Amino acid sequence: MKFFVDTAEIDAIAELNELGIVDGVTTNPSLIKKSGRDILEVTKEIADLVDGPVSAEVVATEAGAMIAEGRKLATIAENIAIKLPLTWDGLKACKALSAEGHMINVTLCFSANQALLAAKAGATFISPFIGRLDDINLDGMQLIADIRQIYDNYGFETEILAASIRTVNHVTEAARIGADIMTAPPEVIRKLAQHPLTDKGLEQFLKDAEAAGIKIV
Ligand code: E4P
């Protein structure tokens, strides 16, 4: 499973990138707002920092304007994936921009039919939002499973990018189902390393090491 980081915070991306676990980055207008940075400037910095795809989202809603924005975003760097919302106009823009050879991340996907359309329109990535479905008492993980089955049934190459991941269990479940990629905030990725029995075990080992006077260097 590939790991994307869902943030526009350079320091957090850099720290995770040093560990070699960052396969890409996703941003959206809310994350850009949170960073307080100019979209073109911060996206360029991120794209220079990581080797994988960096998603940058359009803000237009009409296909022609989305295409113009997408083309502009794509000039930032070679590894930009243009992020388009899953609307009818977004699908039109997806078709046009993917035909030009751009990577496209179709975002705000909440149904299997939407995912089917995005794949047929040439999306590189489909982003089903797990957490936001769970927020309204629907089953976000079932959506990942449905899309996995449908894409496998017909051999679609669009990669399933499990998004809106809020918990470590979301990561486990998405990986079990076979999502190609997950994108999560840095704090969720850091939590993947945590386990109370690891902390407890280490505490005991350190006590015993001290009692035994173990010194290595
Ligand atoms: C994905 O590309 C989105 O930026 C993100 O995962 C949305 O997550 P949220 O629902 O926690 O805002």
mmCIF file with all atom_site columns, C-alpha atoms and ligand atoms in Angstrom:
data_model
loop_
_atom_site.group_PDB
_atom_site.id
_atom_site.type_symbol
_atom_site.label_atom_id
_atom_site.label_alt_id
_atom_site.label_comp_id
_atom_site.label_asym_id
_atom_site.label_entity_id
_atom_site.label_seq_id
_atom_site.pdbx_PDB_ins_code
_atom_site.Cartn_x
_atom_site.Cartn_y
_atom_site.Cartn_z
_atom_site.occupancy
_atom_site.B_iso_or_equiv
_atom_site.pdbx_formal_charge
_atom_site.auth_seq_id
_atom_site.auth_comp_id
_atom_site.auth_asym_id
_atom_site.auth_atom_id
_atom_site.pdbx_PDB_model_num
ATOM   1   C CA . MET A 1 1   ? 0.000   0.000  0.000   1.00 0.00 ? 1   MET A CA 1
ATOM   2   C CA . LYS A 1 2   ? 1.309   3.436  -0.914  1.00 0.00 ? 2   LYS A CA 1
ATOM   3   C CA . PHE A 1 3   ? 1.190   6.191  1.722   1.00 0.00 ? 3   PHE A CA 1
ATOM   4   C CA . PHE A 1 4   ? 0.262   9.744  0.781   1.00 0.00 ? 4   PHE A CA 1
ATOM   5   C CA . VAL A 1 5   ? 0.334   12.521 3.390   1.00 0.00 ? 5   VAL A CA 1
ATOM   6   C CA . ASP A 1 6   ? -2.790  14.657 3.576   1.00 0.00 ? 6   ASP A CA 1
ATOM   7   C CA . THR A 1 7   ? -1.382  18.067 4.460   1.00 0.00 ? 7   THR A CA 1
ATOM   8   C CA . ALA A 1 8   ? 0.206   21.234 3.101   1.00 0.00 ? 8   ALA A CA 1
ATOM   9   C CA . GLU A 1 9   ? 2.547   21.586 6.112   1.00 0.00 ? 9   GLU A CA 1
ATOM   10  C CA . ILE A 1 10  ? 6.095   21.400 4.745   1.00 0.00 ? 10  ILE A CA 1
ATOM   11  C CA . ASP A 1 11  ? 7.809   20.472 8.030   1.00 0.00 ? 11  ASP A CA 1
ATOM   12  C CA . ALA A 1 12  ? 5.493   17.511 8.646   1.00 0.00 ? 12  ALA A CA 1
ATOM   13  C CA . ILE A 1 13  ? 5.945   16.251 5.081   1.00 0.00 ? 13  ILE A CA 1
ATOM   14  C CA . ALA A 1 14  ? 9.731   16.620 5.344   1.00 0.00 ? 14  ALA A CA 1
ATOM   15  C CA . GLU A 1 15  ? 9.897   14.660 8.606   1.00 0.00 ? 15  GLU A CA 1
ATOM   16  C CA . LEU A 1 16  ? 7.884   11.722 7.232   1.00 0.00 ? 16  LEU A CA 1
ATOM   17  C CA . ASN A 1 17  ? 9.722   11.884 3.921   1.00 0.00 ? 17  ASN A CA 1
ATOM   18  C CA . GLU A 1 18  ? 13.057  11.376 5.691   1.00 0.00 ? 18  GLU A CA 1
ATOM   19  C CA . LEU A 1 19  ? 11.735  8.018  6.935   1.00 0.00 ? 19  LEU A CA 1
ATOM   20  C CA . GLY A 1 20  ? 11.146  6.997  3.323   1.00 0.00 ? 20  GLY A CA 1
ATOM   21  C CA . ILE A 1 21  ? 7.450   6.316  3.863   1.00 0.00 ? 21  ILE A CA 1
ATOM   22  C CA . VAL A 1 22  ? 5.967   9.111  1.740   1.00 0.00 ? 22  VAL A CA 1
ATOM   23  C CA . ASP A 1 23  ? 4.814   8.018  -1.705  1.00 0.00 ? 23  ASP A CA 1
ATOM   24  C CA . GLY A 1 24  ? 2.922   11.233 -2.431  1.00 0.00 ? 24  GLY A CA 1
ATOM   25  C CA . VAL A 1 25  ? 0.988   14.154 -0.951  1.00 0.00 ? 25  VAL A CA 1
ATOM   26  C CA . THR A 1 26  ? -2.620  15.298 -1.160  1.00 0.00 ? 26  THR A CA 1
ATOM   27  C CA . THR A 1 27  ? -3.804  18.825 -0.531  1.00 0.00 ? 27  THR A CA 1
ATOM   28  C CA . ASN A 1 28  ? -7.161  20.552 -0.820  1.00 0.00 ? 28  ASN A CA 1
ATOM   29  C CA . PRO A 1 29  ? -8.314  24.178 -0.477  1.00 0.00 ? 29  PRO A CA 1
ATOM   30  C CA . SER A 1 30  ? -9.020  23.710 3.257   1.00 0.00 ? 30  SER A CA 1
ATOM   31  C CA . LEU A 1 31  ? -5.492  22.370 3.861   1.00 0.00 ? 31  LEU A CA 1
ATOM   32  C CA . ILE A 1 32  ? -3.985  25.237 1.812   1.00 0.00 ? 32  ILE A CA 1
ATOM   33  C CA . LYS A 1 33  ? -6.023  27.705 3.911   1.00 0.00 ? 33  LYS A CA 1
ATOM   34  C CA . LYS A 1 34  ? -4.738  26.043 7.095   1.00 0.00 ? 34  LYS A CA 1
ATOM   35  C CA . SER A 1 35  ? -1.128  26.402 5.897   1.00 0.00 ? 35  SER A CA 1
ATOM   36  C CA . GLY A 1 36  ? -1.628  30.131 5.373   1.00 0.00 ? 36  GLY A CA 1
ATOM   37  C CA . ARG A 1 37  ? 0.507   29.900 2.218   1.00 0.00 ? 37  ARG A CA 1
ATOM   38  C CA . ASP A 1 38  ? -0.028  30.769 -1.448  1.00 0.00 ? 38  ASP A CA 1
ATOM   39  C CA . ILE A 1 39  ? -1.222  27.647 -3.304  1.00 0.00 ? 39  ILE A CA 1
ATOM   40  C CA . LEU A 1 40  ? 1.276   27.873 -6.174  1.00 0.00 ? 40  LEU A CA 1
ATOM   41  C CA . GLU A 1 41  ? 4.209   28.576 -3.856  1.00 0.00 ? 41  GLU A CA 1
ATOM   42  C CA . VAL A 1 42  ? 3.520   25.891 -1.263  1.00 0.00 ? 42  VAL A CA 1
ATOM   43  C CA . THR A 1 43  ? 2.598   23.270 -3.874  1.00 0.00 ? 43  THR A CA 1
ATOM   44  C CA . LYS A 1 44  ? 5.907   23.908 -5.665  1.00 0.00 ? 44  LYS A CA 1
ATOM   45  C CA . GLU A 1 45  ? 7.822   23.422 -2.400  1.00 0.00 ? 45  GLU A CA 1
ATOM   46  C CA . ILE A 1 46  ? 5.996   20.156 -1.705  1.00 0.00 ? 46  ILE A CA 1
ATOM   47  C CA . ALA A 1 47  ? 6.497   18.896 -5.255  1.00 0.00 ? 47  ALA A CA 1
ATOM   48  C CA . ASP A 1 48  ? 10.249  19.634 -5.028  1.00 0.00 ? 48  ASP A CA 1
ATOM   49  C CA . LEU A 1 49  ? 10.455  17.783 -1.712  1.00 0.00 ? 49  LEU A CA 1
ATOM   50  C CA . VAL A 1 50  ? 8.732   14.501 -2.583  1.00 0.00 ? 50  VAL A CA 1
ATOM   51  C CA . ASP A 1 51  ? 9.212   12.236 -5.584  1.00 0.00 ? 51  ASP A CA 1
ATOM   52  C CA . GLY A 1 52  ? 5.623   10.957 -5.882  1.00 0.00 ? 52  GLY A CA 1
ATOM   53  C CA . PRO A 1 53  ? 2.395   12.591 -7.036  1.00 0.00 ? 53  PRO A CA 1
ATOM   54  C CA . VAL A 1 54  ? 1.321   15.807 -5.313  1.00 0.00 ? 54  VAL A CA 1
ATOM   55  C CA . SER A 1 55  ? -2.389  16.534 -5.645  1.00 0.00 ? 55  SER A CA 1
ATOM   56  C CA . ALA A 1 56  ? -3.401  20.168 -6.090  1.00 0.00 ? 56  ALA A CA 1
ATOM   57  C CA . GLU A 1 57  ? -7.104  20.963 -6.334  1.00 0.00 ? 57  GLU A CA 1
ATOM   58  C CA . VAL A 1 58  ? -8.902  23.298 -8.732  1.00 0.00 ? 58  VAL A CA 1
ATOM   59  C CA . VAL A 1 59  ? -11.426 25.787 -7.359  1.00 0.00 ? 59  VAL A CA 1
ATOM   60  C CA . ALA A 1 60  ? -13.439 26.429 -10.538 1.00 0.00 ? 60  ALA A CA 1
ATOM   61  C CA . THR A 1 61  ? -16.739 24.609 -10.996 1.00 0.00 ? 61  THR A CA 1
ATOM   62  C CA . GLU A 1 62  ? -17.298 24.841 -14.763 1.00 0.00 ? 62  GLU A CA 1
ATOM   63  C CA . ALA A 1 63  ? -15.417 22.369 -16.998 1.00 0.00 ? 63  ALA A CA 1
ATOM   64  C CA . GLY A 1 64  ? -13.630 24.940 -19.181 1.00 0.00 ? 64  GLY A CA 1
ATOM   65  C CA . ALA A 1 65  ? -12.412 26.908 -16.179 1.00 0.00 ? 65  ALA A CA 1
ATOM   66  C CA . MET A 1 66  ? -11.393 23.688 -14.381 1.00 0.00 ? 66  MET A CA 1
ATOM   67  C CA . ILE A 1 67  ? -9.330  22.690 -17.414 1.00 0.00 ? 67  ILE A CA 1
ATOM   68  C CA . ALA A 1 68  ? -7.596  26.095 -17.444 1.00 0.00 ? 68  ALA A CA 1
ATOM   69  C CA . GLU A 1 69  ? -6.839  25.862 -13.715 1.00 0.00 ? 69  GLU A CA 1
ATOM   70  C CA . GLY A 1 70  ? -5.696  22.262 -14.081 1.00 0.00 ? 70  GLY A CA 1
ATOM   71  C CA . ARG A 1 71  ? -3.267  23.202 -16.857 1.00 0.00 ? 71  ARG A CA 1
ATOM   72  C CA . LYS A 1 72  ? -1.873  26.012 -14.688 1.00 0.00 ? 72  LYS A CA 1
ATOM   73  C CA . LEU A 1 73  ? -1.440  23.706 -11.672 1.00 0.00 ? 73  LEU A CA 1
ATOM   74  C CA . ALA A 1 74  ? 0.309   21.150 -13.887 1.00 0.00 ? 74  ALA A CA 1
ATOM   75  C CA . THR A 1 75  ? 2.975   23.731 -14.808 1.00 0.00 ? 75  THR A CA 1
ATOM   76  C CA . ILE A 1 76  ? 4.126   23.809 -11.155 1.00 0.00 ? 76  ILE A CA 1
ATOM   77  C CA . ALA A 1 77  ? 6.027   20.525 -11.480 1.00 0.00 ? 77  ALA A CA 1
ATOM   78  C CA . GLU A 1 78  ? 6.010   17.234 -13.346 1.00 0.00 ? 78  GLU A CA 1
ATOM   79  C CA . ASN A 1 79  ? 4.673   15.295 -10.359 1.00 0.00 ? 79  ASN A CA 1
ATOM   80  C CA . ILE A 1 80  ? 1.462   17.322 -9.960  1.00 0.00 ? 80  ILE A CA 1
ATOM   81  C CA . ALA A 1 81  ? -1.809  15.376 -9.972  1.00 0.00 ? 81  ALA A CA 1
ATOM   82  C CA . ILE A 1 82  ? -4.691  17.695 -10.789 1.00 0.00 ? 82  ILE A CA 1
ATOM   83  C CA . LYS A 1 83  ? -7.467  17.229 -8.254  1.00 0.00 ? 83  LYS A CA 1
ATOM   84  C CA . LEU A 1 84  ? -10.991 17.594 -9.612  1.00 0.00 ? 84  LEU A CA 1
ATOM   85  C CA . PRO A 1 85  ? -14.285 17.234 -7.752  1.00 0.00 ? 85  PRO A CA 1
ATOM   86  C CA . LEU A 1 86  ? -16.622 14.416 -8.721  1.00 0.00 ? 86  LEU A CA 1
ATOM   87  C CA . THR A 1 87  ? -19.219 16.538 -10.507 1.00 0.00 ? 87  THR A CA 1
ATOM   88  C CA . TRP A 1 88  ? -20.407 16.279 -14.104 1.00 0.00 ? 88  TRP A CA 1
ATOM   89  C CA . ASP A 1 89  ? -18.111 19.182 -15.039 1.00 0.00 ? 89  ASP A CA 1
ATOM   90  C CA . GLY A 1 90  ? -15.301 17.576 -13.051 1.00 0.00 ? 90  GLY A CA 1
ATOM   91  C CA . LEU A 1 91  ? -15.696 14.419 -15.138 1.00 0.00 ? 91  LEU A CA 1
ATOM   92  C CA . LYS A 1 92  ? -15.557 16.438 -18.366 1.00 0.00 ? 92  LYS A CA 1
ATOM   93  C CA . ALA A 1 93  ? -12.374 18.131 -17.169 1.00 0.00 ? 93  ALA A CA 1
ATOM   94  C CA . CYS A 1 94  ? -10.987 14.724 -16.120 1.00 0.00 ? 94  CYS A CA 1
ATOM   95  C CA . LYS A 1 95  ? -11.534 13.340 -19.605 1.00 0.00 ? 95  LYS A CA 1
ATOM   96  C CA . ALA A 1 96  ? -9.878  16.357 -21.280 1.00 0.00 ? 96  ALA A CA 1
ATOM   97  C CA . LEU A 1 97  ? -6.907  16.703 -18.901 1.00 0.00 ? 97  LEU A CA 1
ATOM   98  C CA . SER A 1 98  ? -6.159  12.981 -18.724 1.00 0.00 ? 98  SER A CA 1
ATOM   99  C CA . ALA A 1 99  ? -6.164  12.883 -22.563 1.00 0.00 ? 99  ALA A CA 1
ATOM   100 C CA . GLU A 1 100 ? -3.448  15.580 -22.389 1.00 0.00 ? 100 GLU A CA 1
ATOM   101 C CA . GLY A 1 101 ? -1.380  13.197 -20.284 1.00 0.00 ? 101 GLY A CA 1
ATOM   102 C CA . HIS A 1 102 ? -1.912  14.768 -16.855 1.00 0.00 ? 102 HIS A CA 1
ATOM   103 C CA . MET A 1 103 ? -2.373  12.738 -13.669 1.00 0.00 ? 103 MET A CA 1
ATOM   104 C CA . ILE A 1 104 ? -5.880  13.268 -12.327 1.00 0.00 ? 104 ILE A CA 1
ATOM   105 C CA . ASN A 1 105 ? -7.142  12.691 -8.784  1.00 0.00 ? 105 ASN A CA 1
ATOM   106 C CA . VAL A 1 106 ? -10.941 12.712 -8.751  1.00 0.00 ? 106 VAL A CA 1
ATOM   107 C CA . THR A 1 107 ? -11.965 13.755 -5.266  1.00 0.00 ? 107 THR A CA 1
ATOM   108 C CA . LEU A 1 108 ? -15.083 13.952 -3.087  1.00 0.00 ? 108 LEU A CA 1
ATOM   109 C CA . CYS A 1 109 ? -16.218 10.466 -4.135  1.00 0.00 ? 109 CYS A CA 1
ATOM   110 C CA . PHE A 1 110 ? -19.024 9.070  -1.993  1.00 0.00 ? 110 PHE A CA 1
ATOM   111 C CA . SER A 1 111 ? -20.512 6.280  -4.121  1.00 0.00 ? 111 SER A CA 1
ATOM   112 C CA . ALA A 1 112 ? -19.403 3.305  -6.195  1.00 0.00 ? 112 ALA A CA 1
ATOM   113 C CA . ASN A 1 113 ? -21.217 4.680  -9.248  1.00 0.00 ? 113 ASN A CA 1
ATOM   114 C CA . GLN A 1 114 ? -19.258 7.921  -8.978  1.00 0.00 ? 114 GLN A CA 1
ATOM   115 C CA . ALA A 1 115 ? -16.050 5.861  -8.846  1.00 0.00 ? 115 ALA A CA 1
ATOM   116 C CA . LEU A 1 116 ? -17.128 3.890  -11.913 1.00 0.00 ? 116 LEU A CA 1
ATOM   117 C CA . LEU A 1 117 ? -17.677 7.117  -13.861 1.00 0.00 ? 117 LEU A CA 1
ATOM   118 C CA . ALA A 1 118 ? -14.317 8.551  -12.777 1.00 0.00 ? 118 ALA A CA 1
ATOM   119 C CA . ALA A 1 119 ? -12.501 5.428  -13.982 1.00 0.00 ? 119 ALA A CA 1
ATOM   120 C CA . LYS A 1 120 ? -14.296 5.575  -17.333 1.00 0.00 ? 120 LYS A CA 1
ATOM   121 C CA . ALA A 1 121 ? -13.361 9.275  -17.637 1.00 0.00 ? 121 ALA A CA 1
ATOM   122 C CA . GLY A 1 122 ? -9.662  8.377  -17.277 1.00 0.00 ? 122 GLY A CA 1
ATOM   123 C CA . ALA A 1 123 ? -8.935  9.229  -13.629 1.00 0.00 ? 123 ALA A CA 1
ATOM   124 C CA . THR A 1 124 ? -5.490  8.205  -12.379 1.00 0.00 ? 124 THR A CA 1
ATOM   125 C CA . PHE A 1 125 ? -6.732  8.158  -8.771  1.00 0.00 ? 125 PHE A CA 1
ATOM   126 C CA . ILE A 1 126 ? -10.199 7.998  -7.221  1.00 0.00 ? 126 ILE A CA 1
ATOM   127 C CA . SER A 1 127 ? -10.548 9.422  -3.715  1.00 0.00 ? 127 SER A CA 1
ATOM   128 C CA . PRO A 1 128 ? -13.434 7.894  -1.734  1.00 0.00 ? 128 PRO A CA 1
ATOM   129 C CA . PHE A 1 129 ? -13.836 9.816  1.550   1.00 0.00 ? 129 PHE A CA 1
ATOM   130 C CA . ILE A 1 130 ? -14.150 7.241  4.336   1.00 0.00 ? 130 ILE A CA 1
ATOM   131 C CA . GLY A 1 131 ? -14.327 9.526  7.381   1.00 0.00 ? 131 GLY A CA 1
ATOM   132 C CA . ARG A 1 132 ? -16.965 11.845 5.988   1.00 0.00 ? 132 ARG A CA 1
ATOM   133 C CA . LEU A 1 133 ? -19.250 8.850  5.274   1.00 0.00 ? 133 LEU A CA 1
ATOM   134 C CA . ASP A 1 134 ? -18.668 7.502  8.787   1.00 0.00 ? 134 ASP A CA 1
ATOM   135 C CA . ASP A 1 135 ? -19.505 11.002 10.102  1.00 0.00 ? 135 ASP A CA 1
ATOM   136 C CA . ILE A 1 136 ? -23.069 10.622 8.776   1.00 0.00 ? 136 ILE A CA 1
ATOM   137 C CA . ASN A 1 137 ? -23.426 7.025  9.978   1.00 0.00 ? 137 ASN A CA 1
ATOM   138 C CA . LEU A 1 138 ? -22.720 5.395  6.618   1.00 0.00 ? 138 LEU A CA 1
ATOM   139 C CA . ASP A 1 139 ? -20.050 2.753  6.038   1.00 0.00 ? 139 ASP A CA 1
ATOM   140 C CA . GLY A 1 140 ? -17.010 4.353  4.440   1.00 0.00 ? 140 GLY A CA 1
ATOM   141 C CA . MET A 1 141 ? -15.085 1.085  4.377   1.00 0.00 ? 141 MET A CA 1
ATOM   142 C CA . GLN A 1 142 ? -17.872 -0.703 2.501   1.00 0.00 ? 142 GLN A CA 1
ATOM   143 C CA . LEU A 1 143 ? -17.457 1.917  -0.235  1.00 0.00 ? 143 LEU A CA 1
ATOM   144 C CA . ILE A 1 144 ? -13.753 1.036  -0.564  1.00 0.00 ? 144 ILE A CA 1
ATOM   145 C CA . ALA A 1 145 ? -14.679 -2.663 -0.809  1.00 0.00 ? 145 ALA A CA 1
ATOM   146 C CA . ASP A 1 146 ? -17.366 -1.985 -3.460  1.00 0.00 ? 146 ASP A CA 1
ATOM   147 C CA . ILE A 1 147 ? -15.004 0.097  -5.600  1.00 0.00 ? 147 ILE A CA 1
ATOM   148 C CA . ARG A 1 148 ? -12.248 -2.540 -5.261  1.00 0.00 ? 148 ARG A CA 1
ATOM   149 C CA . GLN A 1 149 ? -14.620 -5.231 -6.502  1.00 0.00 ? 149 GLN A CA 1
ATOM   150 C CA . ILE A 1 150 ? -15.972 -3.153 -9.394  1.00 0.00 ? 150 ILE A CA 1
ATOM   151 C CA . TYR A 1 151 ? -12.534 -2.014 -10.578 1.00 0.00 ? 151 TYR A CA 1
ATOM   152 C CA . ASP A 1 152 ? -11.257 -5.613 -10.395 1.00 0.00 ? 152 ASP A CA 1
ATOM   153 C CA . ASN A 1 153 ? -14.322 -6.961 -12.233 1.00 0.00 ? 153 ASN A CA 1
ATOM   154 C CA . TYR A 1 154 ? -13.546 -4.807 -15.250 1.00 0.00 ? 154 TYR A CA 1
ATOM   155 C CA . GLY A 1 155 ? -9.788  -4.317 -14.990 1.00 0.00 ? 155 GLY A CA 1
ATOM   156 C CA . PHE A 1 156 ? -9.885  -0.539 -14.445 1.00 0.00 ? 156 PHE A CA 1
ATOM   157 C CA . GLU A 1 157 ? -6.408  0.807  -13.746 1.00 0.00 ? 157 GLU A CA 1
ATOM   158 C CA . THR A 1 158 ? -7.569  3.826  -11.733 1.00 0.00 ? 158 THR A CA 1
ATOM   159 C CA . GLU A 1 159 ? -5.931  3.566  -8.315  1.00 0.00 ? 159 GLU A CA 1
ATOM   160 C CA . ILE A 1 160 ? -8.119  3.592  -5.215  1.00 0.00 ? 160 ILE A CA 1
ATOM   161 C CA . LEU A 1 161 ? -6.845  6.329  -2.912  1.00 0.00 ? 161 LEU A CA 1
ATOM   162 C CA . ALA A 1 162 ? -8.602  5.862  0.434   1.00 0.00 ? 162 ALA A CA 1
ATOM   163 C CA . ALA A 1 163 ? -9.093  9.409  1.719   1.00 0.00 ? 163 ALA A CA 1
ATOM   164 C CA . SER A 1 164 ? -10.581 11.202 4.710   1.00 0.00 ? 164 SER A CA 1
ATOM   165 C CA . ILE A 1 165 ? -8.792  8.706  6.937   1.00 0.00 ? 165 ILE A CA 1
ATOM   166 C CA . ARG A 1 166 ? -9.224  9.645  10.567  1.00 0.00 ? 166 ARG A CA 1
ATOM   167 C CA . THR A 1 167 ? -8.063  6.588  12.558  1.00 0.00 ? 167 THR A CA 1
ATOM   168 C CA . VAL A 1 168 ? -5.391  3.902  12.494  1.00 0.00 ? 168 VAL A CA 1
ATOM   169 C CA . ASN A 1 169 ? -8.143  1.304  12.089  1.00 0.00 ? 169 ASN A CA 1
ATOM   170 C CA . HIS A 1 170 ? -9.180  3.001  8.843   1.00 0.00 ? 170 HIS A CA 1
ATOM   171 C CA . VAL A 1 171 ? -5.637  2.346  7.576   1.00 0.00 ? 171 VAL A CA 1
ATOM   172 C CA . THR A 1 172 ? -5.697  -1.348 8.560   1.00 0.00 ? 172 THR A CA 1
ATOM   173 C CA . GLU A 1 173 ? -9.124  -1.911 7.019   1.00 0.00 ? 173 GLU A CA 1
ATOM   174 C CA . ALA A 1 174 ? -8.323  -0.060 3.791   1.00 0.00 ? 174 ALA A CA 1
ATOM   175 C CA . ALA A 1 175 ? -5.121  -2.113 3.464   1.00 0.00 ? 175 ALA A CA 1
ATOM   176 C CA . ARG A 1 176 ? -6.996  -5.376 4.152   1.00 0.00 ? 176 ARG A CA 1
ATOM   177 C CA . ILE A 1 177 ? -9.550  -4.555 1.449   1.00 0.00 ? 177 ILE A CA 1
ATOM   178 C CA . GLY A 1 178 ? -6.806  -3.696 -1.024  1.00 0.00 ? 178 GLY A CA 1
ATOM   179 C CA . ALA A 1 179 ? -6.965  0.078  -1.488  1.00 0.00 ? 179 ALA A CA 1
ATOM   180 C CA . ASP A 1 180 ? -3.909  0.941  -3.591  1.00 0.00 ? 180 ASP A CA 1
ATOM   181 C CA . ILE A 1 181 ? -3.084  4.056  -1.584  1.00 0.00 ? 181 ILE A CA 1
ATOM   182 C CA . MET A 1 182 ? -4.188  5.746  1.592   1.00 0.00 ? 182 MET A CA 1
ATOM   183 C CA . THR A 1 183 ? -3.850  9.413  2.406   1.00 0.00 ? 183 THR A CA 1
ATOM   184 C CA . ALA A 1 184 ? -3.880  10.476 6.032   1.00 0.00 ? 184 ALA A CA 1
ATOM   185 C CA . PRO A 1 185 ? -2.860  13.462 8.155   1.00 0.00 ? 185 PRO A CA 1
ATOM   186 C CA . PRO A 1 186 ? 0.689   13.266 9.601   1.00 0.00 ? 186 PRO A CA 1
ATOM   187 C CA . GLU A 1 187 ? -0.644  12.641 13.127  1.00 0.00 ? 187 GLU A CA 1
ATOM   188 C CA . VAL A 1 188 ? -2.542  9.522  12.011  1.00 0.00 ? 188 VAL A CA 1
ATOM   189 C CA . ILE A 1 189 ? 0.553   8.209  10.207  1.00 0.00 ? 189 ILE A CA 1
ATOM   190 C CA . ARG A 1 190 ? 2.671   8.743  13.348  1.00 0.00 ? 190 ARG A CA 1
ATOM   191 C CA . LYS A 1 191 ? 0.065   6.871  15.431  1.00 0.00 ? 191 LYS A CA 1
ATOM   192 C CA . LEU A 1 192 ? 0.564   3.783  13.247  1.00 0.00 ? 192 LEU A CA 1
ATOM   193 C CA . ALA A 1 193 ? 3.824   3.185  15.140  1.00 0.00 ? 193 ALA A CA 1
ATOM   194 C CA . GLN A 1 194 ? 2.198   3.278  18.553  1.00 0.00 ? 194 GLN A CA 1
ATOM   195 C CA . HIS A 1 195 ? 1.146   0.352  20.738  1.00 0.00 ? 195 HIS A CA 1
ATOM   196 C CA . PRO A 1 196 ? 0.700   0.382  24.544  1.00 0.00 ? 196 PRO A CA 1
ATOM   197 C CA . LEU A 1 197 ? 2.409   -3.015 24.850  1.00 0.00 ? 197 LEU A CA 1
ATOM   198 C CA . THR A 1 198 ? 5.438   -1.630 22.990  1.00 0.00 ? 198 THR A CA 1
ATOM   199 C CA . ASP A 1 199 ? 5.637   1.232  25.530  1.00 0.00 ? 199 ASP A CA 1
ATOM   200 C CA . LYS A 1 200 ? 5.109   -1.120 28.480  1.00 0.00 ? 200 LYS A CA 1
ATOM   201 C CA . GLY A 1 201 ? 7.645   -3.652 27.202  1.00 0.00 ? 201 GLY A CA 1
ATOM   202 C CA . LEU A 1 202 ? 10.246  -0.988 26.547  1.00 0.00 ? 202 LEU A CA 1
ATOM   203 C CA . GLU A 1 203 ? 9.776   0.510  30.017  1.00 0.00 ? 203 GLU A CA 1
ATOM   204 C CA . GLN A 1 204 ? 10.516  -2.889 31.589  1.00 0.00 ? 204 GLN A CA 1
ATOM   205 C CA . PHE A 1 205 ? 13.512  -3.560 29.322  1.00 0.00 ? 205 PHE A CA 1
ATOM   206 C CA . LEU A 1 206 ? 15.007  -0.166 30.207  1.00 0.00 ? 206 LEU A CA 1
ATOM   207 C CA . LYS A 1 207 ? 14.508  -0.786 33.957  1.00 0.00 ? 207 LYS A CA 1
ATOM   208 C CA . ASP A 1 208 ? 16.215  -4.184 33.670  1.00 0.00 ? 208 ASP A CA 1
ATOM   209 C CA . ALA A 1 209 ? 19.013  -2.732 31.550  1.00 0.00 ? 209 ALA A CA 1
ATOM   210 C CA . GLU A 1 210 ? 19.681  -0.133 34.222  1.00 0.00 ? 210 GLU A CA 1
ATOM   211 C CA . ALA A 1 211 ? 19.544  -2.719 37.035  1.00 0.00 ? 211 ALA A CA 1
ATOM   212 C CA . ALA A 1 212 ? 21.947  -4.992 35.126  1.00 0.00 ? 212 ALA A CA 1
ATOM   213 C CA . GLY A 1 213 ? 24.251  -2.065 34.267  1.00 0.00 ? 213 GLY A CA 1
ATOM   214 C CA . ILE A 1 214 ? 24.010  -2.841 30.555  1.00 0.00 ? 214 ILE A CA 1
ATOM   215 C CA . LYS A 1 215 ? 26.013  -0.324 28.490  1.00 0.00 ? 215 LYS A CA 1
ATOM   216 C CA . ILE A 1 216 ? 26.538  -0.764 24.760  1.00 0.00 ? 216 ILE A CA 1
ATOM   217 C CA . VAL A 1 217 ? 28.507  2.313  23.666  1.00 0.00 ? 217 VAL A CA 1
HETATM 218 C C1 . E4P B 2 .   ? -8.148  13.858 0.405   1.00 0.00 ? 1   E4P B C1 1
HETATM 219 O O1 . E4P B 2 .   ? -7.560  14.035 -0.642  1.00 0.00 ? 1   E4P B O1 1
HETATM 220 C C2 . E4P B 2 .   ? -8.715  14.925 1.241   1.00 0.00 ? 1   E4P B C2 1
HETATM 221 O O2 . E4P B 2 .   ? -7.806  16.000 1.214   1.00 0.00 ? 1   E4P B O2 1
HETATM 222 C C3 . E4P B 2 .   ? -8.873  14.532 2.682   1.00 0.00 ? 1   E4P B C3 1
HETATM 223 O O3 . E4P B 2 .   ? -8.536  13.164 2.888   1.00 0.00 ? 1   E4P B O3 1
HETATM 224 C C4 . E4P B 2 .   ? -10.152 14.954 3.304   1.00 0.00 ? 1   E4P B C4 1
HETATM 225 O O4 . E4P B 2 .   ? -10.146 14.534 4.647   1.00 0.00 ? 1   E4P B O4 1
HETATM 226 P P1 . E4P B 2 .   ? -11.176 15.122 5.720   1.00 0.00 ? 1   E4P B P1 1
HETATM 227 O O5 . E4P B 2 .   ? -12.517 14.530 5.444   1.00 0.00 ? 1   E4P B O5 1
HETATM 228 O O6 . E4P B 2 .   ? -10.629 14.668 7.039   1.00 0.00 ? 1   E4P B O6 1
HETATM 229 O O7 . E4P B 2 .   ? -11.150 16.610 5.557   1.00 0.00 ? 1   E4P B O7 1
#
